[in-house]
């Protein structure tokens, strides 16, 4: 494209972690303007990559991220501040509630990147989360002929993030097994094994967001989320590492079953050896017989890992984002985030479509219970035709009570879907939740991970009492 003067950023932008930014203030530096959405896993990938570019050229390059709220809840500054912490974003971010910059730069999908040279000219556009190499190459070429930039002033940087002193930081996965509670402590990049009173027994992961197998103390995770237990192992959706990890409860060790730390795609319709299969932001797990079902969110599909022969196959979804019932790869999924199962069915919640859907196993037939499309969401109880949710992230099935319990994250509610009369209801709670993200179930209670609140709650069905669990060191 021919260079054109870059549009100046609107004064109406709400800067979340920096002083108000102007393109003119960054003259002499290359600006990467990122248009993104917090609910898109594709954007999570590019945020990570652009952070590396910013670290490589801290003074010569300025990354500015302009967030565009797809969901109503993403208008909330406090919720967005939690997202910045959870995603570890270290460059200036603004919330463009009125989509002003989006229109100025003619963005049409996210992630969308605009490259602005040191003279304030718009010189290139990039679309998608696979453009990092192209962006980096273009920046390197531009810097060869650019005058050296001096040290970047503090007002052009993000403010220092507040430290999280709570025991938990964005807990994003729960599972109960053998009288113990397992927590994916995403913001601290670890998995905790706890007694039911909250006492920490063991910690897996050293807290550094890397990709390392080994002993409990030497291994590393990056934003772990969903958990599942089978026999003597806990399986972990290591979302930021695009991997599925396995914790040995007998030996206290961590190894990798799927993924290599980079986002990838399942490129074969047949089975792949687990060692060569690659994932993109796995966010949900569920045990079905002797297999592990994986919600490969960035690939908009469910995959099945045979825990016996280590074959990994596609179950449903065709890779492209969409919303269509069907069988196998003819069905279209929209960022599946949470999974739960019965003997014959999986229950799946999708963030982008705000939906609850079933998947018949093993034939892979997808049927929608709640949800109407990629841009339809709301906050309504009632029958399945009229009920609505907003970016649900977790689900558990309570066959004894005939319910599917749902973490309706952006509505800040726990919802119950009756498997008998197909009605969606809201569970009344004595405590307001901030962003419930994950659920677990035992015979007498529902466990809730409130990711943005950094708390774990236990709701007792008989007494209707909600107890906050004090997660603490022994």
Short mmCIF file of C-alpha atoms in Angstrom, two decimals:
data_model
loop_
_atom_site.label_atom_id
_atom_site.label_comp_id
_atom_site.label_asym_id
_atom_site.label_seq_id
_atom_site.Cartn_x
_atom_site.Cartn_y
_atom_site.Cartn_z
CA UNK A 1 0.00 0.00 0.00
CA UNK A 2 1.10 3.58 -0.53
CA UNK A 3 2.01 5.40 2.70
CA UNK A 4 -0.74 7.73 3.94
CA UNK A 5 -0.93 9.95 7.05
CA UNK A 6 -2.04 7.85 10.00
CA UNK A 7 -5.26 8.81 11.73
CA UNK A 8 -4.71 10.34 15.13
CA UNK A 9 -6.20 8.39 18.02
CA UNK A 10 -9.47 9.73 19.38
CA UNK A 11 -9.57 11.47 22.73
CA UNK A 12 -12.62 9.32 23.51
CA UNK A 13 -10.51 6.20 23.93
CA UNK A 14 -10.40 4.90 27.51
CA UNK A 15 -6.77 4.09 28.28
CA UNK A 16 -6.69 1.31 30.83
CA UNK A 17 -3.04 1.07 31.82
CA UNK A 18 -1.29 4.16 30.43
CA UNK A 19 -1.57 7.88 29.95
CA UNK A 20 -3.67 8.82 26.89
CA UNK A 21 -1.58 8.05 23.81
CA UNK A 22 -1.25 10.04 20.60
CA UNK A 23 0.35 8.81 17.38
CA UNK A 24 2.16 12.15 17.11
CA UNK A 25 3.89 11.54 20.45
CA UNK A 26 5.51 8.41 19.02
CA UNK A 27 7.12 10.17 16.03
CA UNK A 28 10.57 8.75 15.40
CA UNK A 29 9.38 5.31 16.46
CA UNK A 30 7.60 2.55 14.57
CA UNK A 31 4.09 2.03 15.93
CA UNK A 32 2.25 -1.27 15.78
CA UNK A 33 -1.43 -0.54 16.30
CA UNK A 34 -3.26 -3.72 17.32
CA UNK A 35 -7.05 -4.01 17.09
CA UNK A 36 -8.19 -6.89 19.30
CA UNK A 37 -10.94 -8.41 21.43
CA UNK A 38 -10.48 -9.97 24.87
CA UNK A 39 -12.78 -12.89 24.05
CA UNK A 40 -10.80 -14.01 20.97
CA UNK A 41 -8.13 -16.66 21.48
CA UNK A 42 -6.57 -15.58 18.17
CA UNK A 43 -5.96 -12.20 19.76
CA UNK A 44 -4.37 -13.86 22.78
CA UNK A 45 -1.81 -15.43 20.43
CA UNK A 46 -0.85 -12.14 18.77
CA UNK A 47 -0.70 -10.31 22.11
CA UNK A 48 1.96 -12.79 23.21
CA UNK A 49 3.91 -12.38 19.97
CA UNK A 50 3.76 -8.58 19.96
CA UNK A 51 5.02 -8.54 23.53
CA UNK A 52 8.15 -10.33 22.27
CA UNK A 53 8.55 -7.73 19.50
CA UNK A 54 8.22 -4.93 22.06
CA UNK A 55 10.89 -6.55 24.23
CA UNK A 56 13.20 -6.93 21.21
CA UNK A 57 12.98 -3.22 20.29
CA UNK A 58 11.89 -1.47 23.51
CA UNK A 59 12.73 2.07 22.34
CA UNK A 60 12.45 1.89 18.56
CA UNK A 61 8.99 0.26 18.49
CA UNK A 62 5.75 1.16 20.28
CA UNK A 63 2.96 -1.41 20.46
CA UNK A 64 -0.43 0.17 21.18
CA UNK A 65 -3.41 -2.15 21.63
CA UNK A 66 -6.92 -0.85 20.89
CA UNK A 67 -9.57 -3.13 22.37
CA UNK A 68 -12.99 -3.42 20.76
CA UNK A 69 -15.66 -4.90 23.02
CA UNK A 70 -17.72 -7.57 21.31
CA UNK A 71 -19.69 -8.25 24.51
CA UNK A 72 -21.43 -5.76 26.78
CA UNK A 73 -19.35 -6.90 29.73
CA UNK A 74 -16.17 -5.86 27.95
CA UNK A 75 -17.22 -2.24 28.32
CA UNK A 76 -16.41 -2.58 32.02
CA UNK A 77 -13.01 -1.09 32.89
CA UNK A 78 -12.53 -3.34 35.95
CA UNK A 79 -13.21 -6.50 33.97
CA UNK A 80 -10.81 -5.35 31.28
CA UNK A 81 -8.15 -4.54 33.87
CA UNK A 82 -8.44 -8.13 35.09
CA UNK A 83 -8.01 -9.35 31.50
CA UNK A 84 -4.80 -7.30 31.12
CA UNK A 85 -3.41 -8.91 34.25
CA UNK A 86 -4.51 -12.41 33.27
CA UNK A 87 -3.05 -12.08 29.76
CA UNK A 88 0.10 -10.38 31.09
CA UNK A 89 -0.13 -7.38 28.75
CA UNK A 90 2.73 -4.93 29.26
CA UNK A 91 2.08 -2.23 26.62
CA UNK A 92 -0.55 0.54 26.52
CA UNK A 93 -4.14 -0.63 26.00
CA UNK A 94 -7.24 1.45 25.32
CA UNK A 95 -10.89 0.41 25.25
CA UNK A 96 -12.58 1.80 22.13
CA UNK A 97 -16.18 1.54 23.31
CA UNK A 98 -17.56 3.38 20.28
CA UNK A 99 -15.29 1.59 17.75
CA UNK A 100 -13.95 4.92 16.52
CA UNK A 101 -10.38 3.84 15.71
CA UNK A 102 -11.74 0.67 14.14
CA UNK A 103 -13.66 2.76 11.64
CA UNK A 104 -10.79 5.19 11.02
CA UNK A 105 -8.44 2.37 10.05
CA UNK A 106 -11.07 0.33 8.21
CA UNK A 107 -10.45 -2.76 10.33
CA UNK A 108 -12.66 -5.68 9.37
CA UNK A 109 -11.67 -8.54 11.68
CA UNK A 110 -9.46 -9.18 14.67
CA UNK A 111 -6.61 -9.40 15.25
CA UNK A 112 -5.86 -6.56 12.82
CA UNK A 113 -2.49 -4.80 12.91
CA UNK A 114 -1.54 -1.42 11.44
CA UNK A 115 2.11 -0.47 10.95
CA UNK A 116 2.97 3.23 11.24
CA UNK A 117 6.46 4.47 10.40
CA UNK A 118 8.54 7.03 12.27
CA UNK A 119 7.09 9.83 10.15
CA UNK A 120 3.55 9.03 11.27
CA UNK A 121 2.54 7.34 8.02
CA UNK A 122 0.30 4.29 7.74
CA UNK A 123 2.45 1.90 5.69
CA UNK A 124 1.03 -1.61 6.07
CA UNK A 125 -1.83 -3.76 7.39
CA UNK A 126 -1.72 -7.33 8.68
CA UNK A 127 -4.64 -9.62 9.49
CA UNK A 128 -4.62 -12.77 11.64
CA UNK A 129 -2.58 -14.34 14.41
CA UNK A 130 -0.07 -15.90 11.99
CA UNK A 131 1.49 -12.63 10.83
CA UNK A 132 4.21 -12.23 13.45
CA UNK A 133 7.11 -13.14 11.18
CA UNK A 134 5.91 -10.78 8.46
CA UNK A 135 5.50 -7.92 10.96
CA UNK A 136 8.91 -8.54 12.49
CA UNK A 137 10.61 -8.68 9.08
CA UNK A 138 8.98 -5.45 7.97
CA UNK A 139 9.99 -3.68 11.18
CA UNK A 140 13.60 -4.88 10.85
CA UNK A 141 13.76 -3.57 7.29
CA UNK A 142 12.32 -0.19 8.31
CA UNK A 143 14.79 0.15 11.18
CA UNK A 144 17.76 -0.30 8.85
CA UNK A 145 17.13 3.15 7.36
CA UNK A 146 15.65 4.83 10.42
CA UNK A 147 17.45 7.20 12.73
CA UNK A 148 18.14 5.69 16.15
CA UNK A 149 15.39 6.37 18.66
CA UNK A 150 16.31 7.64 22.08
CA UNK A 151 15.10 6.10 25.32
CA UNK A 152 11.31 5.91 25.37
CA UNK A 153 9.76 8.36 27.85
CA UNK A 154 7.68 6.90 30.65
CA UNK A 155 4.47 8.51 29.41
CA UNK A 156 4.68 6.40 26.24
CA UNK A 157 4.82 3.16 28.21
CA UNK A 158 2.29 1.15 30.14
CA UNK A 159 2.13 1.81 33.84
CA UNK A 160 3.62 -0.80 36.12
CA UNK A 161 1.07 -3.50 36.85
CA UNK A 162 -0.20 -3.90 40.37
CA UNK A 163 1.13 -7.02 41.99
CA UNK A 164 -1.34 -9.74 42.91
CA UNK A 165 -0.77 -10.68 46.53
CA UNK A 166 -3.68 -13.09 46.86
CA UNK A 167 -2.98 -16.82 46.99
CA UNK A 168 -4.86 -17.28 43.72
CA UNK A 169 -4.56 -15.26 40.54
CA UNK A 170 -7.27 -15.89 37.94
CA UNK A 171 -8.21 -19.47 38.93
CA UNK A 172 -9.51 -20.98 35.70
CA UNK A 173 -9.97 -24.70 36.26
CA UNK A 174 -11.34 -27.00 38.99
CA UNK A 175 -11.78 -30.70 39.51
CA UNK A 176 -12.64 -32.83 42.55
CA UNK A 177 -11.13 -36.31 42.85
CA UNK A 178 -10.43 -38.71 45.71
CA UNK A 179 -11.52 -36.17 48.30
CA UNK A 180 -9.12 -33.52 47.01
CA UNK A 181 -9.57 -30.25 45.13
CA UNK A 182 -7.35 -29.40 42.16
CA UNK A 183 -7.11 -25.77 41.00
CA UNK A 184 -5.59 -24.38 37.80
CA UNK A 185 -4.15 -21.12 39.16
CA UNK A 186 -3.74 -19.55 35.71
CA UNK A 187 -2.25 -16.21 36.68
CA UNK A 188 0.39 -17.89 38.83
CA UNK A 189 1.05 -20.53 36.13
CA UNK A 190 0.62 -23.51 38.43
CA UNK A 191 -1.76 -26.28 39.50
CA UNK A 192 -2.60 -26.75 43.18
CA UNK A 193 -3.63 -29.91 44.99
CA UNK A 194 -5.70 -28.93 48.03
CA UNK A 195 -7.70 -30.47 50.83
CA UNK A 196 -11.37 -29.58 50.68
CA UNK A 197 -10.85 -26.98 53.41
CA UNK A 198 -8.43 -25.12 51.11
CA UNK A 199 -5.14 -26.27 52.59
CA UNK A 200 -2.49 -26.58 49.87
CA UNK A 201 -0.93 -30.04 49.83
CA UNK A 202 1.13 -29.93 46.64
CA UNK A 203 2.04 -27.38 43.99
CA UNK A 204 2.81 -28.30 40.40
CA UNK A 205 4.72 -25.71 38.41
CA UNK A 206 7.40 -23.21 39.41
CA UNK A 207 5.28 -20.16 38.60
CA UNK A 208 7.34 -19.09 35.58
CA UNK A 209 5.35 -18.99 32.29
CA UNK A 210 7.55 -21.44 30.39
CA UNK A 211 7.09 -24.89 28.85
CA UNK A 212 9.05 -27.43 30.88
CA UNK A 213 8.39 -31.00 31.96
CA UNK A 214 9.93 -32.48 35.08
CA UNK A 215 9.26 -32.70 38.78
CA UNK A 216 6.48 -30.72 40.42
CA UNK A 217 8.87 -27.94 41.39
CA UNK A 218 10.90 -27.84 38.17
CA UNK A 219 8.06 -27.96 35.64
CA UNK A 220 6.42 -24.91 34.10
CA UNK A 221 2.96 -24.00 32.76
CA UNK A 222 1.59 -20.96 30.95
CA UNK A 223 -1.97 -19.98 31.89
CA UNK A 224 -3.29 -23.48 32.69
CA UNK A 225 -7.07 -23.74 32.59
CA UNK A 226 -9.27 -26.84 32.43
CA UNK A 227 -8.52 -29.95 34.48
CA UNK A 228 -9.65 -33.57 34.28
CA UNK A 229 -8.79 -36.63 36.39
CA UNK A 230 -8.44 -40.22 35.20
CA UNK A 231 -7.04 -42.92 37.46
CA UNK A 232 -3.74 -41.65 38.89
CA UNK A 233 -3.32 -38.62 36.66
CA UNK A 234 -4.59 -35.06 36.41
CA UNK A 235 -4.77 -33.74 32.85
CA UNK A 236 -4.20 -30.02 32.31
CA UNK A 237 -5.19 -27.79 29.41
CA UNK A 238 -2.02 -25.68 29.35
CA UNK A 239 -3.66 -22.95 27.31
CA UNK A 240 -0.78 -20.51 26.88
CA UNK A 241 1.55 -23.34 25.84
CA UNK A 242 -1.02 -24.80 23.39
CA UNK A 243 -0.55 -28.15 25.07
CA UNK A 244 -2.14 -30.86 27.19
CA UNK A 245 0.00 -31.80 30.18
CA UNK A 246 -0.26 -34.72 32.58
CA UNK A 247 0.42 -34.72 36.32
CA UNK A 248 1.36 -38.00 37.93
CA UNK A 249 -0.26 -38.13 41.35
CA UNK A 250 1.95 -41.06 42.33
CA UNK A 251 5.30 -39.58 41.33
CA UNK A 252 4.59 -35.85 41.42
CA UNK A 253 5.93 -35.33 37.90
CA UNK A 254 4.69 -33.42 34.84
CA UNK A 255 4.91 -34.50 31.22
CA UNK A 256 3.37 -33.42 27.91
CA UNK A 257 0.86 -35.44 25.90
CA UNK A 258 -0.11 -32.97 23.16
CA UNK A 259 1.41 -29.78 21.79
CA UNK A 260 4.85 -28.22 21.55
CA UNK A 261 4.39 -24.71 22.96
CA UNK A 262 3.31 -23.12 19.67
CA UNK A 263 -0.18 -22.73 18.19
CA UNK A 264 -0.84 -25.24 15.44
CA UNK A 265 -3.47 -27.15 13.54
CA UNK A 266 -4.57 -30.73 13.23
CA UNK A 267 -3.81 -31.23 9.56
CA UNK A 268 -4.99 -34.81 9.08
CA UNK A 269 -8.50 -36.23 8.99
CA UNK A 270 -7.13 -39.49 10.36
CA UNK A 271 -5.33 -40.19 13.59
CA UNK A 272 -2.06 -38.55 14.49
CA UNK A 273 0.49 -39.67 16.99
CA UNK A 274 0.04 -37.48 20.05
CA UNK A 275 3.71 -36.50 19.86
CA UNK A 276 3.21 -34.65 16.55
CA UNK A 277 -0.29 -33.25 17.07
CA UNK A 278 -0.50 -29.51 17.68
CA UNK A 279 -3.19 -27.45 19.37
CA UNK A 280 -4.30 -23.82 19.47
CA UNK A 281 -5.39 -22.54 22.90
CA UNK A 282 -6.88 -25.72 24.41
CA UNK A 283 -9.42 -24.56 27.00
CA UNK A 284 -11.60 -27.54 27.92
CA UNK A 285 -11.07 -31.18 28.90
CA UNK A 286 -13.35 -34.11 29.60
CA UNK A 287 -12.75 -37.81 30.24
CA UNK A 288 -14.93 -40.14 28.18
CA UNK A 289 -14.32 -43.82 28.92
CA UNK A 290 -10.57 -44.26 28.29
CA UNK A 291 -10.19 -41.17 26.12
CA UNK A 292 -9.56 -37.51 26.79
CA UNK A 293 -11.74 -35.05 24.87
CA UNK A 294 -9.94 -31.75 24.20
CA UNK A 295 -11.65 -28.45 23.37
CA UNK A 296 -9.09 -27.15 20.87
CA UNK A 297 -10.57 -23.68 21.02
CA UNK A 298 -8.43 -21.86 18.49
CA UNK A 299 -9.05 -24.61 15.95
CA UNK A 300 -12.80 -24.57 16.68
CA UNK A 301 -12.97 -28.31 17.14
CA UNK A 302 -13.03 -31.12 19.66
CA UNK A 303 -10.30 -33.71 19.47
CA UNK A 304 -10.15 -37.15 21.05
CA UNK A 305 -6.96 -38.53 22.57
CA UNK A 306 -6.99 -42.29 23.11
CA UNK A 307 -5.13 -42.67 26.40
CA UNK A 308 -4.22 -46.23 25.52
CA UNK A 309 -2.57 -45.97 22.11
CA UNK A 310 -1.96 -42.17 22.16
CA UNK A 311 -3.80 -41.61 18.87
CA UNK A 312 -5.30 -38.14 18.49
CA UNK A 313 -8.24 -37.71 16.13
CA UNK A 314 -10.75 -35.00 15.31
CA UNK A 315 -14.19 -35.61 16.81
CA UNK A 316 -16.26 -32.60 15.67
CA UNK A 317 -15.58 -29.26 14.05
CA UNK A 318 -13.94 -28.27 10.82
CA UNK A 319 -11.31 -25.75 11.90
CA UNK A 320 -13.08 -22.64 10.56
CA UNK A 321 -15.11 -20.68 13.10
CA UNK A 322 -18.86 -20.98 12.62
CA UNK A 323 -22.13 -22.06 14.18
CA UNK A 324 -23.72 -25.04 12.48
CA UNK A 325 -25.08 -28.32 13.81
CA UNK A 326 -24.05 -31.48 12.03
CA UNK A 327 -21.88 -34.57 12.27
CA UNK A 328 -18.10 -34.65 12.56
CA UNK A 329 -16.20 -32.09 10.51
CA UNK A 330 -19.42 -30.85 8.92
CA UNK A 331 -20.36 -29.19 12.20
CA UNK A 332 -19.03 -25.70 12.91
CA UNK A 333 -17.89 -24.61 16.35
CA UNK A 334 -17.09 -21.18 17.80
CA UNK A 335 -14.28 -21.30 20.38
CA UNK A 336 -15.41 -24.20 22.59
CA UNK A 337 -14.31 -23.39 26.14
CA UNK A 338 -15.93 -25.84 28.56
CA UNK A 339 -16.74 -29.56 28.42
CA UNK A 340 -18.58 -32.05 30.59
CA UNK A 341 -19.84 -35.52 29.83
CA UNK A 342 -22.29 -38.32 30.46
CA UNK A 343 -22.08 -41.86 29.13
CA UNK A 344 -23.42 -40.94 25.68
CA UNK A 345 -23.19 -37.16 25.41
CA UNK A 346 -20.78 -34.29 25.89
CA UNK A 347 -22.06 -30.90 26.96
CA UNK A 348 -20.07 -28.01 25.50
CA UNK A 349 -20.18 -24.25 26.08
CA UNK A 350 -18.77 -21.88 23.47
CA UNK A 351 -17.60 -18.39 24.31
CA UNK A 352 -17.93 -16.72 20.94
CA UNK A 353 -21.46 -18.05 20.30
CA UNK A 354 -22.59 -17.86 23.97
CA UNK A 355 -24.00 -21.33 23.48
CA UNK A 356 -24.67 -24.67 25.14
CA UNK A 357 -24.51 -27.63 22.77
CA UNK A 358 -24.43 -31.42 23.00
CA UNK A 359 -22.14 -33.81 21.16
CA UNK A 360 -23.16 -37.45 20.78
CA UNK A 361 -20.20 -39.79 21.25
CA UNK A 362 -18.77 -41.61 19.36
CA UNK A 363 -20.65 -40.52 16.22
CA UNK A 364 -19.91 -36.81 16.77
CA UNK A 365 -23.36 -35.35 16.17
CA UNK A 366 -23.65 -31.72 17.39
CA UNK A 367 -26.98 -30.30 18.54
CA UNK A 368 -27.56 -26.77 19.87
CA UNK A 369 -29.55 -26.33 23.08
CA UNK A 370 -28.98 -22.61 23.68
CA UNK A 371 -27.50 -20.10 21.24
CA UNK A 372 -28.40 -18.48 17.95
CA UNK A 373 -25.16 -17.45 16.29
CA UNK A 374 -21.76 -15.81 16.55
CA UNK A 375 -23.10 -12.36 17.47
CA UNK A 376 -26.15 -13.27 19.54
CA UNK A 377 -25.89 -13.08 23.32
CA UNK A 378 -27.90 -11.83 26.27
CA UNK A 379 -29.04 -12.46 29.81
CA UNK A 380 -32.37 -14.25 29.85
CA UNK A 381 -33.80 -17.27 31.66
CA UNK A 382 -36.53 -19.38 30.12
CA UNK A 383 -37.00 -22.08 27.54
CA UNK A 384 -34.18 -23.03 25.23
CA UNK A 385 -35.55 -20.96 22.33
CA UNK A 386 -35.56 -17.71 24.33
CA UNK A 387 -32.80 -18.20 26.91
CA UNK A 388 -29.52 -16.33 26.45
CA UNK A 389 -26.03 -16.23 27.97
CA UNK A 390 -22.96 -14.03 27.56
CA UNK A 391 -19.62 -15.77 26.99
CA UNK A 392 -20.01 -18.92 29.13
CA UNK A 393 -16.73 -20.64 29.96
CA UNK A 394 -17.45 -23.68 32.14
CA UNK A 395 -20.00 -26.49 32.50
CA UNK A 396 -20.56 -29.57 34.67
CA UNK A 397 -23.31 -32.16 34.39
CA UNK A 398 -25.27 -33.16 37.49
CA UNK A 399 -27.10 -36.29 36.40
CA UNK A 400 -28.60 -36.89 39.85
CA UNK A 401 -30.39 -33.54 39.78
CA UNK A 402 -30.95 -33.58 36.03
CA UNK A 403 -29.00 -30.35 35.55
CA UNK A 404 -26.13 -28.88 33.59
CA UNK A 405 -24.52 -26.12 35.66
CA UNK A 406 -22.92 -23.32 33.63
CA UNK A 407 -20.42 -20.59 34.49
CA UNK A 408 -21.97 -17.68 32.57
CA UNK A 409 -18.82 -15.60 32.84
CA UNK A 410 -19.77 -12.24 31.40
CA UNK A 411 -23.21 -12.22 33.05
CA UNK A 412 -21.42 -12.96 36.35
CA UNK A 413 -23.88 -15.74 37.10
CA UNK A 414 -24.21 -19.45 37.61
CA UNK A 415 -26.93 -20.84 35.38
CA UNK A 416 -28.70 -24.20 35.54
CA UNK A 417 -30.05 -25.93 32.45
CA UNK A 418 -32.67 -28.59 33.13
CA UNK A 419 -32.01 -31.78 31.21
CA UNK A 420 -35.67 -32.66 31.80
CA UNK A 421 -37.66 -29.61 30.67
CA UNK A 422 -34.96 -27.63 28.77
CA UNK A 423 -35.33 -24.52 30.93
CA UNK A 424 -32.43 -22.18 31.74
CA UNK A 425 -32.47 -20.64 35.23
CA UNK A 426 -30.20 -18.46 37.34
CA UNK A 427 -28.88 -19.82 40.63
CA UNK A 428 -29.55 -17.22 43.38
CA UNK A 429 -26.39 -16.61 45.38
CA UNK A 430 -25.73 -14.59 48.51
CA UNK A 431 -22.45 -13.27 47.05
CA UNK A 432 -21.94 -11.41 43.78
CA UNK A 433 -19.43 -13.03 41.45
CA UNK A 434 -17.01 -11.07 39.26
CA UNK A 435 -16.27 -13.50 36.42
CA UNK A 436 -17.06 -17.14 37.22
CA UNK A 437 -14.94 -19.26 34.93
CA UNK A 438 -14.96 -22.91 36.02
CA UNK A 439 -17.05 -25.38 38.01
CA UNK A 440 -16.66 -28.71 39.78
CA UNK A 441 -19.19 -30.99 41.41
CA UNK A 442 -19.39 -33.39 44.33
CA UNK A 443 -22.36 -35.17 45.89
CA UNK A 444 -23.49 -32.25 48.05
CA UNK A 445 -22.12 -29.09 46.48
CA UNK A 446 -21.09 -27.06 43.46
CA UNK A 447 -17.59 -25.58 43.44
CA UNK A 448 -17.07 -22.25 41.66
CA UNK A 449 -13.86 -20.60 40.47
CA UNK A 450 -14.38 -16.83 40.30
CA UNK A 451 -11.45 -15.98 38.08
CA UNK A 452 -11.63 -12.20 38.23
CA UNK A 453 -12.34 -12.27 41.97
CA UNK A 454 -9.42 -14.66 42.69
CA UNK A 455 -11.66 -16.81 44.89
CA UNK A 456 -13.04 -20.35 45.11
CA UNK A 457 -16.59 -20.80 46.43
CA UNK A 458 -18.57 -23.86 47.49
CA UNK A 459 -22.36 -23.83 47.14
CA UNK A 460 -24.22 -26.40 49.25
CA UNK A 461 -27.36 -27.60 47.52
CA UNK A 462 -29.36 -28.53 50.62
CA UNK A 463 -28.75 -25.41 52.69
CA UNK A 464 -28.29 -23.05 49.69
CA UNK A 465 -25.28 -21.66 51.54
CA UNK A 466 -22.31 -20.22 49.65
CA UNK A 467 -18.97 -20.57 51.40
CA UNK A 468 -15.74 -18.93 50.32
CA UNK A 469 -12.85 -21.38 50.55
CA UNK A 470 -9.67 -20.02 52.08
CA UNK A 471 -6.87 -21.40 49.91
CA UNK A 472 -3.82 -21.39 52.15
CA UNK A 473 -0.42 -22.97 52.69
CA UNK A 474 -0.17 -25.83 55.14
#
